[in-house]
Coordinates of C-alpha atoms in Angstrom, one line a residue:
L74 CA 7.8 -0.6 43.2
Q75 CA 10.0 -4.4 43.5
R76 CA 7.8 -6.7 45.2
A77 CA 9.6 -9.4 47.1
V78 CA 9.3 -11.9 45.1
Q79 CA 12.3 -14.2 46.4
F80 CA 10.1 -17.5 47.1
D81 CA 9.7 -20.8 44.4
L82 CA 8.4 -20.8 41.7
D83 CA 5.4 -22.5 42.8
A84 CA 4.8 -19.9 44.9
R85 CA 4.9 -17.3 43.1
V86 CA 3.0 -18.5 39.8
A87 CA 0.6 -21.9 41.0
M88 CA -1.9 -20.4 42.9
P89 CA -5.0 -21.2 41.4
Q90 CA -8.5 -20.0 43.5
L91 CA -11.0 -21.6 41.3
P92 CA -11.8 -25.2 42.6
I93 CA -9.8 -28.1 40.6
A94 CA -13.9 -29.7 39.1
A95 CA -14.9 -26.2 38.4
S96 CA -11.8 -25.8 36.3
Y97 CA -11.7 -28.8 34.2
A98 CA -15.4 -28.0 33.3
I99 CA -14.8 -25.0 32.2
V100 CA -11.8 -26.6 29.7
F101 CA -14.4 -28.7 29.1
A102 CA -17.7 -26.7 28.7
T103 CA -15.2 -24.5 26.2
L104 CA -14.4 -27.3 24.3
A105 CA -18.0 -29.5 23.6
V106 CA -18.6 -24.9 22.6
F107 CA -17.0 -25.4 19.2
G108 CA -17.9 -28.8 19.0
V109 CA -21.6 -27.6 19.1
V110 CA -20.4 -25.2 16.0
A111 CA -18.7 -27.6 14.5
V112 CA -21.9 -30.1 14.1
A113 CA -24.2 -27.1 13.3
G114 CA -22.9 -25.9 10.5
L115 CA -21.7 -29.3 9.2
K116 CA -25.0 -29.8 8.8
M117 CA -26.9 -26.6 9.0
S118 CA -23.8 -26.0 5.6
K119 CA -24.5 -26.0 2.0
L120 CA -20.3 -26.7 1.5
S121 CA -20.1 -30.3 0.3
V122 CA -16.5 -31.7 2.0
T123 CA -17.7 -34.8 -1.0
D124 CA -14.4 -34.2 -2.5
K125 CA -10.2 -33.5 -1.8
D126 CA -11.6 -30.6 -3.1
S127 CA -13.9 -29.2 -0.6
Y128 CA -12.7 -31.2 2.9
F129 CA -9.0 -29.0 1.6
T130 CA -10.1 -25.4 -0.1
A131 CA -13.7 -24.9 0.3
R132 CA -12.9 -23.8 -2.2
N133 CA -14.0 -19.7 -3.2
S134 CA -16.0 -19.4 0.0
Q135 CA -15.0 -17.6 2.8
S136 CA -16.6 -14.4 3.3
T137 CA -13.7 -11.2 4.1
F138 CA -14.7 -11.8 7.8
S139 CA -14.4 -15.6 7.9
L140 CA -10.7 -14.4 6.7
A141 CA -10.0 -12.4 8.8
M142 CA -11.3 -14.8 12.1
T143 CA -9.9 -17.5 10.6
F144 CA -5.7 -16.2 9.9
F145 CA -5.9 -14.1 13.3
A146 CA -7.3 -17.5 15.5
S147 CA -5.2 -19.6 13.0
G148 CA -1.8 -17.1 14.2
M149 CA -2.9 -16.6 17.7
G150 CA -2.2 -19.2 19.3
A151 CA -1.4 -20.5 23.5
W152 CA 2.7 -19.2 22.8
V153 CA 1.3 -15.5 22.6
L154 CA 0.5 -16.0 26.7
F155 CA 4.3 -17.0 27.0
A156 CA 6.1 -15.4 25.0
V157 CA 4.8 -12.0 23.8
A158 CA 5.3 -11.1 27.5
E159 CA 9.2 -12.9 27.5
V160 CA 10.3 -10.6 24.8
G161 CA 8.9 -7.6 26.3
T162 CA 10.6 -8.9 29.6
Y163 CA 14.7 -8.6 28.0
T164 CA 13.9 -7.1 25.4
G165 CA 12.1 -3.9 25.5
S166 CA 10.1 -2.0 22.6
L167 CA 11.8 -3.5 19.6
G168 CA 11.7 -6.0 20.7
V169 CA 8.2 -6.1 21.3
A170 CA 8.5 -4.6 17.7
G171 CA 10.2 -6.7 15.6
Y172 CA 7.9 -9.5 16.9
A173 CA 4.6 -8.3 16.2
L174 CA 6.5 -7.9 12.1
S175 CA 7.0 -11.4 12.8
A176 CA 3.3 -12.1 12.7
I177 CA 2.3 -10.1 10.2
A178 CA 4.8 -10.2 7.8
P179 CA 3.6 -13.9 6.1
L180 CA -0.1 -13.2 6.6
I181 CA 1.2 -9.8 3.8
I182 CA 3.3 -12.6 1.9
L183 CA 1.0 -14.7 1.6
D184 CA -2.3 -12.2 0.1
R185 CA 1.0 -10.8 -2.3
V186 CA 1.3 -13.8 -4.2
S187 CA -2.4 -14.8 -3.8
P188 CA -3.5 -13.3 -7.2
F189 CA -0.6 -15.3 -9.0
L190 CA -1.2 -18.3 -7.4
R191 CA -5.5 -17.9 -7.7
R192 CA -5.0 -17.9 -11.7
E193 CA -1.7 -19.9 -12.4
L194 CA -3.0 -22.5 -10.3
P195 CA -7.2 -22.6 -10.0
N196 CA -7.3 -25.9 -7.8
G197 CA -4.3 -25.1 -5.8
V198 CA -4.5 -26.4 -2.2
T199 CA -1.4 -25.9 -0.7
L200 CA 2.6 -24.9 -1.6
H201 CA 2.8 -28.2 -2.2
D202 CA 0.7 -27.8 -5.7
F203 CA 3.1 -24.9 -6.3
V204 CA 6.8 -26.4 -6.3
A205 CA 5.8 -29.6 -7.6
L206 CA 4.8 -28.0 -11.1
R207 CA 7.8 -25.1 -11.1
F208 CA 10.4 -27.5 -9.7
G209 CA 10.0 -31.3 -9.5
K210 CA 9.9 -34.2 -7.1
S211 CA 13.2 -32.9 -5.1
M212 CA 12.2 -29.0 -4.3
T213 CA 8.9 -30.8 -3.4
A214 CA 10.1 -33.3 -1.0
L215 CA 12.8 -31.3 1.2
L216 CA 9.5 -28.5 1.1
A217 CA 7.1 -31.7 2.7
V218 CA 9.7 -32.2 5.1
I219 CA 9.5 -29.0 6.4
S220 CA 6.3 -27.7 5.9
A221 CA 5.5 -30.9 8.6
F222 CA 8.5 -30.7 10.7
Y223 CA 7.8 -27.0 11.3
M224 CA 3.6 -27.4 12.1
F225 CA 4.3 -30.8 14.7
I226 CA 6.9 -28.8 16.2
Y227 CA 4.0 -26.0 16.3
L228 CA 1.9 -28.6 17.7
V229 CA 3.5 -30.7 20.5
A230 CA 4.4 -26.0 21.1
E231 CA 0.5 -25.4 21.5
L232 CA -0.5 -28.8 23.3
T233 CA 2.0 -27.9 25.4
S234 CA 1.3 -24.1 26.5
V235 CA -2.8 -25.4 26.1
G236 CA -1.4 -27.8 29.4
G237 CA 0.9 -25.6 31.5
A238 CA -0.8 -21.9 30.7
V239 CA -4.0 -23.8 32.4
A240 CA -1.6 -25.8 35.2
L241 CA -0.5 -22.3 36.2
I242 CA -4.3 -20.7 36.3
T243 CA -6.2 -23.9 37.9
G244 CA -3.6 -26.6 39.4
I245 CA -5.7 -28.6 37.2
D246 CA -3.5 -32.0 35.5
P247 CA -1.9 -31.3 32.0
L248 CA -2.9 -33.6 30.2
A249 CA -7.3 -33.1 30.9
P250 CA -6.6 -29.6 28.8
V251 CA -3.9 -31.6 26.3
L252 CA -5.6 -34.8 25.7
G253 CA -9.5 -32.7 25.5
T254 CA -8.2 -29.8 23.1
S255 CA -6.4 -32.3 20.5
L256 CA -9.4 -34.8 21.2
I257 CA -11.9 -32.3 20.0
T258 CA -10.2 -30.2 17.2
L259 CA -9.4 -33.3 15.0
A260 CA -13.1 -35.2 15.5
Y261 CA -14.6 -32.4 13.8
S262 CA -11.8 -31.0 12.0
S263 CA -11.7 -35.2 10.4
V264 CA -15.1 -34.6 10.0
G265 CA -15.5 -31.9 8.1
G266 CA -12.3 -30.8 7.3
L267 CA -11.3 -27.5 6.2
P268 CA -14.6 -26.3 6.2
V269 CA -15.6 -26.9 9.6
S270 CA -12.5 -25.9 10.8
L271 CA -12.7 -21.7 9.1
L272 CA -16.1 -21.9 10.4
T273 CA -15.2 -22.7 13.9
D274 CA -12.0 -20.2 13.5
Q275 CA -15.0 -17.7 13.3
V276 CA -16.4 -17.6 16.5
Q277 CA -12.8 -18.9 18.5
G278 CA -11.3 -15.4 17.0
V279 CA -13.4 -13.5 18.0
M280 CA -14.1 -14.6 21.8
V281 CA -9.9 -14.1 21.9
I282 CA -10.0 -10.2 21.5
V283 CA -12.3 -9.9 23.4
L284 CA -11.7 -11.6 25.9
V285 CA -7.7 -11.1 25.4
V286 CA -7.8 -7.5 25.2
L287 CA -10.4 -7.7 28.4
L288 CA -7.8 -9.5 30.1
C289 CA -5.2 -7.3 29.2
I290 CA -7.0 -4.4 30.7
A291 CA -8.1 -6.2 33.9
V292 CA -4.1 -6.8 34.3
F293 CA -3.4 -3.2 33.8
A294 CA -6.4 -2.0 36.3
Y295 CA -5.9 -3.9 39.2
N296 CA -2.0 -3.9 38.5
P297 CA -1.3 0.9 38.7
L298 CA 2.1 1.5 38.0
P299 CA 3.2 5.3 38.9
K300 CA 3.7 7.8 35.6
D301 CA 6.7 6.7 33.5
A302 CA 7.4 3.5 35.2
I303 CA 8.4 1.0 32.6
I304 CA 10.4 3.5 31.2
D305 CA 12.4 4.1 34.6
S306 CA 12.9 0.7 35.2
G307 CA 15.0 0.2 31.7
A308 CA 11.9 -2.2 30.7
A309 CA 11.4 -0.3 27.2
D310 CA 14.8 1.4 25.9
V311 CA 16.0 0.7 22.8
T312 CA 18.8 -2.0 23.2
L313 CA 21.4 -3.7 20.5
G314 CA 20.5 -7.1 21.8
G315 CA 16.7 -6.1 20.8
L316 CA 17.5 -4.9 17.7
R317 CA 19.1 -8.6 17.1
T318 CA 16.2 -10.3 18.6
A319 CA 14.2 -8.0 16.5
V320 CA 16.2 -9.3 13.3
T321 CA 16.1 -12.5 14.4
L322 CA 12.1 -12.8 14.8
I323 CA 11.6 -11.2 11.7
L324 CA 13.3 -13.2 9.5
A325 CA 13.1 -17.0 11.9
V326 CA 8.8 -16.7 11.9
T327 CA 7.8 -16.0 8.5
A328 CA 10.0 -17.6 7.4
A329 CA 8.9 -20.6 9.0
N330 CA 5.1 -19.1 8.6
L331 CA 5.9 -19.5 4.7
F332 CA 5.6 -23.5 5.4
H333 CA 2.5 -23.4 7.9
S334 CA -0.3 -25.0 4.9
G335 CA -2.9 -23.8 6.7
Y336 CA -1.9 -20.6 6.4
W337 CA -1.8 -22.1 2.2
Q338 CA -5.0 -23.2 2.1
R339 CA -6.6 -20.2 2.6
V340 CA -5.5 -18.4 0.0
W341 CA -8.0 -21.1 -3.0
A342 CA -10.4 -20.9 -0.1
A343 CA -11.2 -16.9 -0.4
T344 CA -13.8 -15.4 -3.0
D345 CA -11.9 -13.6 -4.8
N346 CA -8.8 -11.3 -4.6
R347 CA -10.0 -8.1 -3.0
A348 CA -11.6 -10.5 0.1
M349 CA -8.8 -11.9 1.0
T350 CA -6.2 -8.3 1.3
R351 CA -9.2 -7.1 3.5
G352 CA -9.5 -10.3 5.7
V353 CA -5.2 -9.6 5.6
L354 CA -5.4 -6.2 6.3
I355 CA -7.8 -7.2 9.4
A356 CA -6.4 -10.2 10.6
N357 CA -2.8 -8.3 10.8
G358 CA -4.7 -5.1 13.2
L359 CA -5.8 -7.3 15.5
Q360 CA -2.4 -9.5 15.2
L361 CA -1.2 -6.5 16.0
V362 CA -3.0 -5.7 19.3
V363 CA -2.6 -8.5 21.2
M364 CA 1.0 -8.3 20.4
V365 CA 1.2 -5.4 21.5
L366 CA -0.7 -5.7 24.9
F367 CA 1.0 -9.2 25.8
G368 CA 5.1 -6.7 24.8
V369 CA 3.5 -3.5 27.6
I370 CA 2.6 -6.5 29.9
G371 CA 5.9 -7.8 30.1
M372 CA 7.3 -4.8 29.8
M373 CA 5.4 -4.0 33.1
A374 CA 6.5 -7.1 34.5
V375 CA 9.9 -5.5 34.5
A376 CA 9.0 -2.0 36.2
V377 CA 7.2 -4.6 38.6
Y378 CA 8.8 -8.0 39.5
G379 CA 12.4 -6.2 38.4
S380 CA 15.7 -9.0 38.6
A381 CA 13.5 -11.6 40.4
L382 CA 12.4 -13.0 36.7
F383 CA 16.0 -13.5 36.0
S384 CA 17.8 -14.7 39.3
P385 CA 17.6 -16.7 41.1
E386 CA 15.4 -18.3 38.5
Y387 CA 14.3 -17.7 35.3
V388 CA 10.8 -16.8 35.3
A389 CA 11.2 -14.5 32.5
F390 CA 8.7 -16.6 30.4
L391 CA 5.6 -16.3 33.0
A392 CA 5.5 -12.7 33.2
A393 CA 1.8 -12.8 32.0
F394 CA 0.5 -15.1 34.8
F395 CA 2.4 -13.5 37.6
F396 CA -0.5 -11.1 37.2
I397 CA -3.5 -13.2 35.6
A398 CA -2.6 -14.9 39.5
E399 CA -3.1 -12.3 41.2
L400 CA -6.8 -11.6 39.7
P401 CA -10.1 -12.1 40.7
V402 CA -11.5 -15.4 40.5
G403 CA -14.0 -14.7 37.0
W404 CA -11.0 -13.3 35.0
Q405 CA -8.9 -16.5 35.9
V406 CA -12.6 -18.1 34.2
I407 CA -12.0 -15.9 31.1
A408 CA -7.4 -16.8 31.0
V409 CA -8.5 -21.0 31.1
I410 CA -11.8 -19.9 28.3
A411 CA -9.1 -17.7 26.3
T412 CA -6.6 -19.9 26.5
V413 CA -8.3 -23.1 25.2
C414 CA -9.7 -20.7 22.4
M415 CA -6.6 -19.6 21.7
V416 CA -5.5 -23.5 20.9
A417 CA -8.7 -24.8 19.7
S418 CA -8.2 -22.6 16.9
S419 CA -4.4 -22.6 15.5
A420 CA -4.3 -26.5 17.2
D421 CA -7.1 -28.1 14.3
T422 CA -5.4 -25.0 11.7
L423 CA -2.9 -27.7 12.0
Q424 CA -3.7 -30.7 11.6
N425 CA -6.1 -29.5 8.5
G426 CA -2.0 -28.5 7.5
L427 CA -0.5 -31.4 8.0
A428 CA -3.3 -33.9 6.5
A429 CA -3.8 -31.3 3.3
L430 CA 0.3 -31.7 3.0
F431 CA -0.2 -35.8 3.0
A432 CA -3.5 -35.6 0.7
A433 CA -1.2 -33.7 -2.2
S434 CA -0.6 -37.0 -3.3
P435 CA -3.6 -38.6 -5.9
R436 CA -2.8 -41.9 -4.5
V437 CA -3.2 -40.6 -1.0
S438 CA -7.4 -40.4 -0.1
V439 CA -8.9 -37.9 2.9
R440 CA -9.3 -41.3 5.0
S441 CA -5.8 -41.3 5.2
A442 CA -4.5 -38.2 5.5
M443 CA -6.2 -37.9 8.6
A444 CA -5.5 -41.3 9.0
L445 CA -1.8 -40.0 9.4
T446 CA -2.8 -36.8 10.4
V447 CA -4.7 -39.1 14.1
L448 CA -0.7 -40.6 14.4
L449 CA 0.7 -38.5 14.3
N450 CA -1.3 -36.2 17.1
V451 CA 0.2 -39.3 19.7
P452 CA 3.4 -38.3 19.7
A453 CA 2.6 -34.7 20.0
I454 CA 0.1 -35.3 23.3
I455 CA 3.1 -38.1 25.1
L456 CA 6.0 -34.7 24.0
A457 CA 2.5 -32.1 25.0
T458 CA 2.1 -33.8 28.7
L459 CA 6.1 -33.7 29.9
Q460 CA 5.7 -29.8 28.6
L461 CA 9.4 -29.8 27.8
S462 CA 10.1 -27.3 26.2
V463 CA 10.3 -27.2 22.1
L464 CA 12.0 -23.8 22.0
S465 CA 15.4 -24.8 20.0
L466 CA 13.6 -27.1 17.7
F467 CA 11.4 -24.4 17.2
I468 CA 14.1 -22.5 16.1
L469 CA 16.0 -25.6 13.9
A470 CA 13.1 -25.7 12.4
D471 CA 13.1 -21.7 11.3
L472 CA 16.3 -22.1 9.9
L473 CA 15.8 -25.0 7.4
A474 CA 13.2 -22.9 6.1
A475 CA 14.8 -19.8 6.2
A476 CA 17.3 -21.6 4.0
V477 CA 15.0 -22.3 1.8
C478 CA 12.5 -20.5 1.4
V479 CA 14.2 -18.4 -1.0
P480 CA 15.1 -20.2 -3.4
I481 CA 10.8 -21.4 -3.1
G482 CA 10.3 -17.6 -3.2
L483 CA 12.6 -17.5 -7.2
G484 CA 9.8 -19.5 -8.9
L485 CA 7.5 -16.6 -9.8
W486 CA 10.3 -15.4 -11.4
Y487 CA 10.5 -17.5 -14.8
R488 CA 13.7 -17.7 -15.2
T489 CA 14.8 -19.4 -12.0
H490 CA 16.2 -23.4 -13.1
P491 CA 14.5 -25.9 -10.6
T492 CA 18.2 -27.4 -10.6
A493 CA 19.6 -24.0 -9.4
A494 CA 16.4 -23.6 -7.4
L495 CA 18.0 -27.5 -5.2
A496 CA 21.4 -25.6 -5.8
G497 CA 20.8 -23.1 -3.9
S498 CA 18.3 -24.8 -0.8
A499 CA 21.1 -27.0 -0.3
V500 CA 23.9 -23.6 -0.2
G501 CA 21.2 -22.4 2.1
L502 CA 21.3 -25.4 4.1
L503 CA 25.1 -25.7 4.8
S504 CA 26.1 -22.1 5.4
I505 CA 23.2 -22.8 8.7
L506 CA 27.3 -25.4 10.1
V507 CA 29.5 -22.6 8.4
V508 CA 28.4 -20.4 11.0
F509 CA 27.9 -22.0 13.8
A510 CA 30.8 -24.3 13.6
V511 CA 32.8 -21.1 12.9
S512 CA 31.3 -19.6 15.4
G513 CA 32.6 -22.7 17.3
A514 CA 36.2 -22.7 16.4
L515 CA 36.4 -18.6 17.2
S516 CA 34.9 -19.9 20.6
G517 CA 37.1 -22.7 20.9
S518 CA 35.7 -25.7 20.1
V519 CA 34.0 -26.7 16.6
A520 CA 31.3 -29.4 18.7
V521 CA 30.3 -27.0 20.5
G522 CA 29.5 -24.8 18.1
L523 CA 28.1 -26.9 16.3
S524 CA 26.2 -28.0 18.8
G525 CA 23.9 -24.6 19.5
I526 CA 22.0 -25.3 16.3
Y527 CA 20.0 -27.5 18.5
Y528 CA 20.5 -25.5 21.6
A529 CA 19.4 -22.2 19.9
F530 CA 17.9 -20.2 22.6
D531 CA 19.0 -17.4 23.5
L532 CA 17.1 -15.6 20.2
S533 CA 19.8 -11.8 20.8
S534 CA 21.9 -14.1 19.8
P535 CA 25.6 -12.4 16.9
T536 CA 25.1 -16.0 15.6
L537 CA 21.9 -16.6 15.3
L538 CA 21.6 -13.6 13.9
V539 CA 24.2 -14.3 10.9
A540 CA 23.0 -17.9 10.5
F541 CA 19.1 -16.2 9.4
I542 CA 20.4 -13.4 7.1
L543 CA 23.3 -15.6 5.9
A544 CA 21.7 -18.4 5.2
P545 CA 18.6 -16.8 3.0
A546 CA 20.8 -14.4 1.0
L547 CA 23.1 -16.9 -0.1
S548 CA 20.3 -19.8 -1.2
G549 CA 18.6 -17.0 -3.0
L550 CA 22.7 -15.9 -4.3
V551 CA 23.2 -19.2 -6.2
T552 CA 19.4 -19.8 -7.6
V553 CA 19.9 -16.9 -9.2
G554 CA 23.1 -16.3 -10.4
G555 CA 23.1 -21.0 -11.8
S556 CA 19.1 -20.0 -12.7
L557 CA 21.4 -17.3 -15.4
L558 CA 24.1 -19.7 -16.1
V559 CA 21.6 -21.5 -17.8
P560 CA 21.8 -20.1 -21.3
G561 CA 17.8 -20.0 -22.7
Y562 CA 15.3 -21.5 -19.6
R563 CA 12.6 -19.9 -19.8
F564 CA 9.4 -21.8 -17.5
A565 CA 7.3 -22.9 -19.4
G566 CA 4.3 -22.2 -17.1
F567 CA 2.3 -23.7 -15.2
P568 CA -0.7 -26.4 -17.4
K569 CA -4.2 -25.4 -17.3
V570 CA -5.2 -28.3 -15.7
D571 CA -6.6 -29.8 -13.3
V572 CA -3.7 -30.5 -10.3
A573 CA -4.9 -31.2 -6.8
V574 CA -8.6 -32.2 -8.0
T575 CA -9.4 -35.8 -6.6
K576 CA -12.1 -37.8 -5.5
A577 CA -11.8 -39.1 -2.5

């Protein structure tokens, strides 16, 4: 089973069969389809996008199917092609299970709190509205900084993924899919706002699930393995490293996605709570299918390629592409289309989420918010074309989110005091520094330990796991304890007035 794969990286993966001209045509034709769908939808839609409310929420308009497709498509970016298979190669079944659970946990939380938010803040747009009214300016500023940082890094990662993935399959310049995806999604998001993004997500969601499932079936069909090959290779073994990775991913991804404004917009877009619940259930079911399929492909790569995935060069993150590169040309076309779909759906959600975050202030118009979003796409495109890894920045954003998410969540408790929530957030953030400093001290250098916050690449690291456990735990304890020290405090409730609806 162990194939001879001791050759250079380019020879392993970059075996494009598609003509260069055809590759460019496929990328831009796929993006053009989404542009046409957006324009047609804007002309035929009964939704108005003449004010902030319609532009950023599509309030009470989205059915179960629409919500299912938008949550699925928005969450299943091209990172799945790289990251899920990679986790499958070195953490086995537990790591894959943890990653899958981390994808669905944020939506479950959104669904559970959506009835409260829709009832108490009927004119809300994102989590920003809840935090601003519940905690005040300091916590709102902290939320805004973490949200903007996380969504920017997410956008860079998605654009990097589409450039890298398409280049690996076809050999074209990564700049083309990066620039094309960013500009097309920005164009229709700027014109139509969230309503158009939701419409394109329906098309992209259907395309992604159909194309990805077909692609995975092709990978399995063209690479038959003897019975029990994956088990015999040890790829599916339950290990302590796999357990640490699973817990880390669940805590990290769940915390970070709670700061994704694009997800929160969809809470108020749902026609009712029932549609929201059903949409989340369907989306999570589809996400589990995709995550498990690519996780199995990662484990299959271990059975086929063995240690060559890890040395002399570490190329486990390319596991899925080893198989895709060996498929007939027609399947490679499907892989390119699926990749562009996955990134376009994630990118327009992030762009709308960023714009909604910028427009949270009544003084910021729709045009100004979108202008800021366009400007933020410039460095995102530049970083993506450099094909740099943003994993360390992703983990940093996850750590910041983990330190603050519990105090914000405790805002649902009427006894939580705003000052206690801010103090809890501060302690959570400080605990991250302490964990890495102590880890460094035990290894001989505090400075090296602290630098590990930025260079934290190993998801099975005990230090990283401890940080992700302590940050939310301590921030929550301090918030609760501090609130109980303020006798007689009770949140007075949210004002029964429009809090997020202003004309553009």
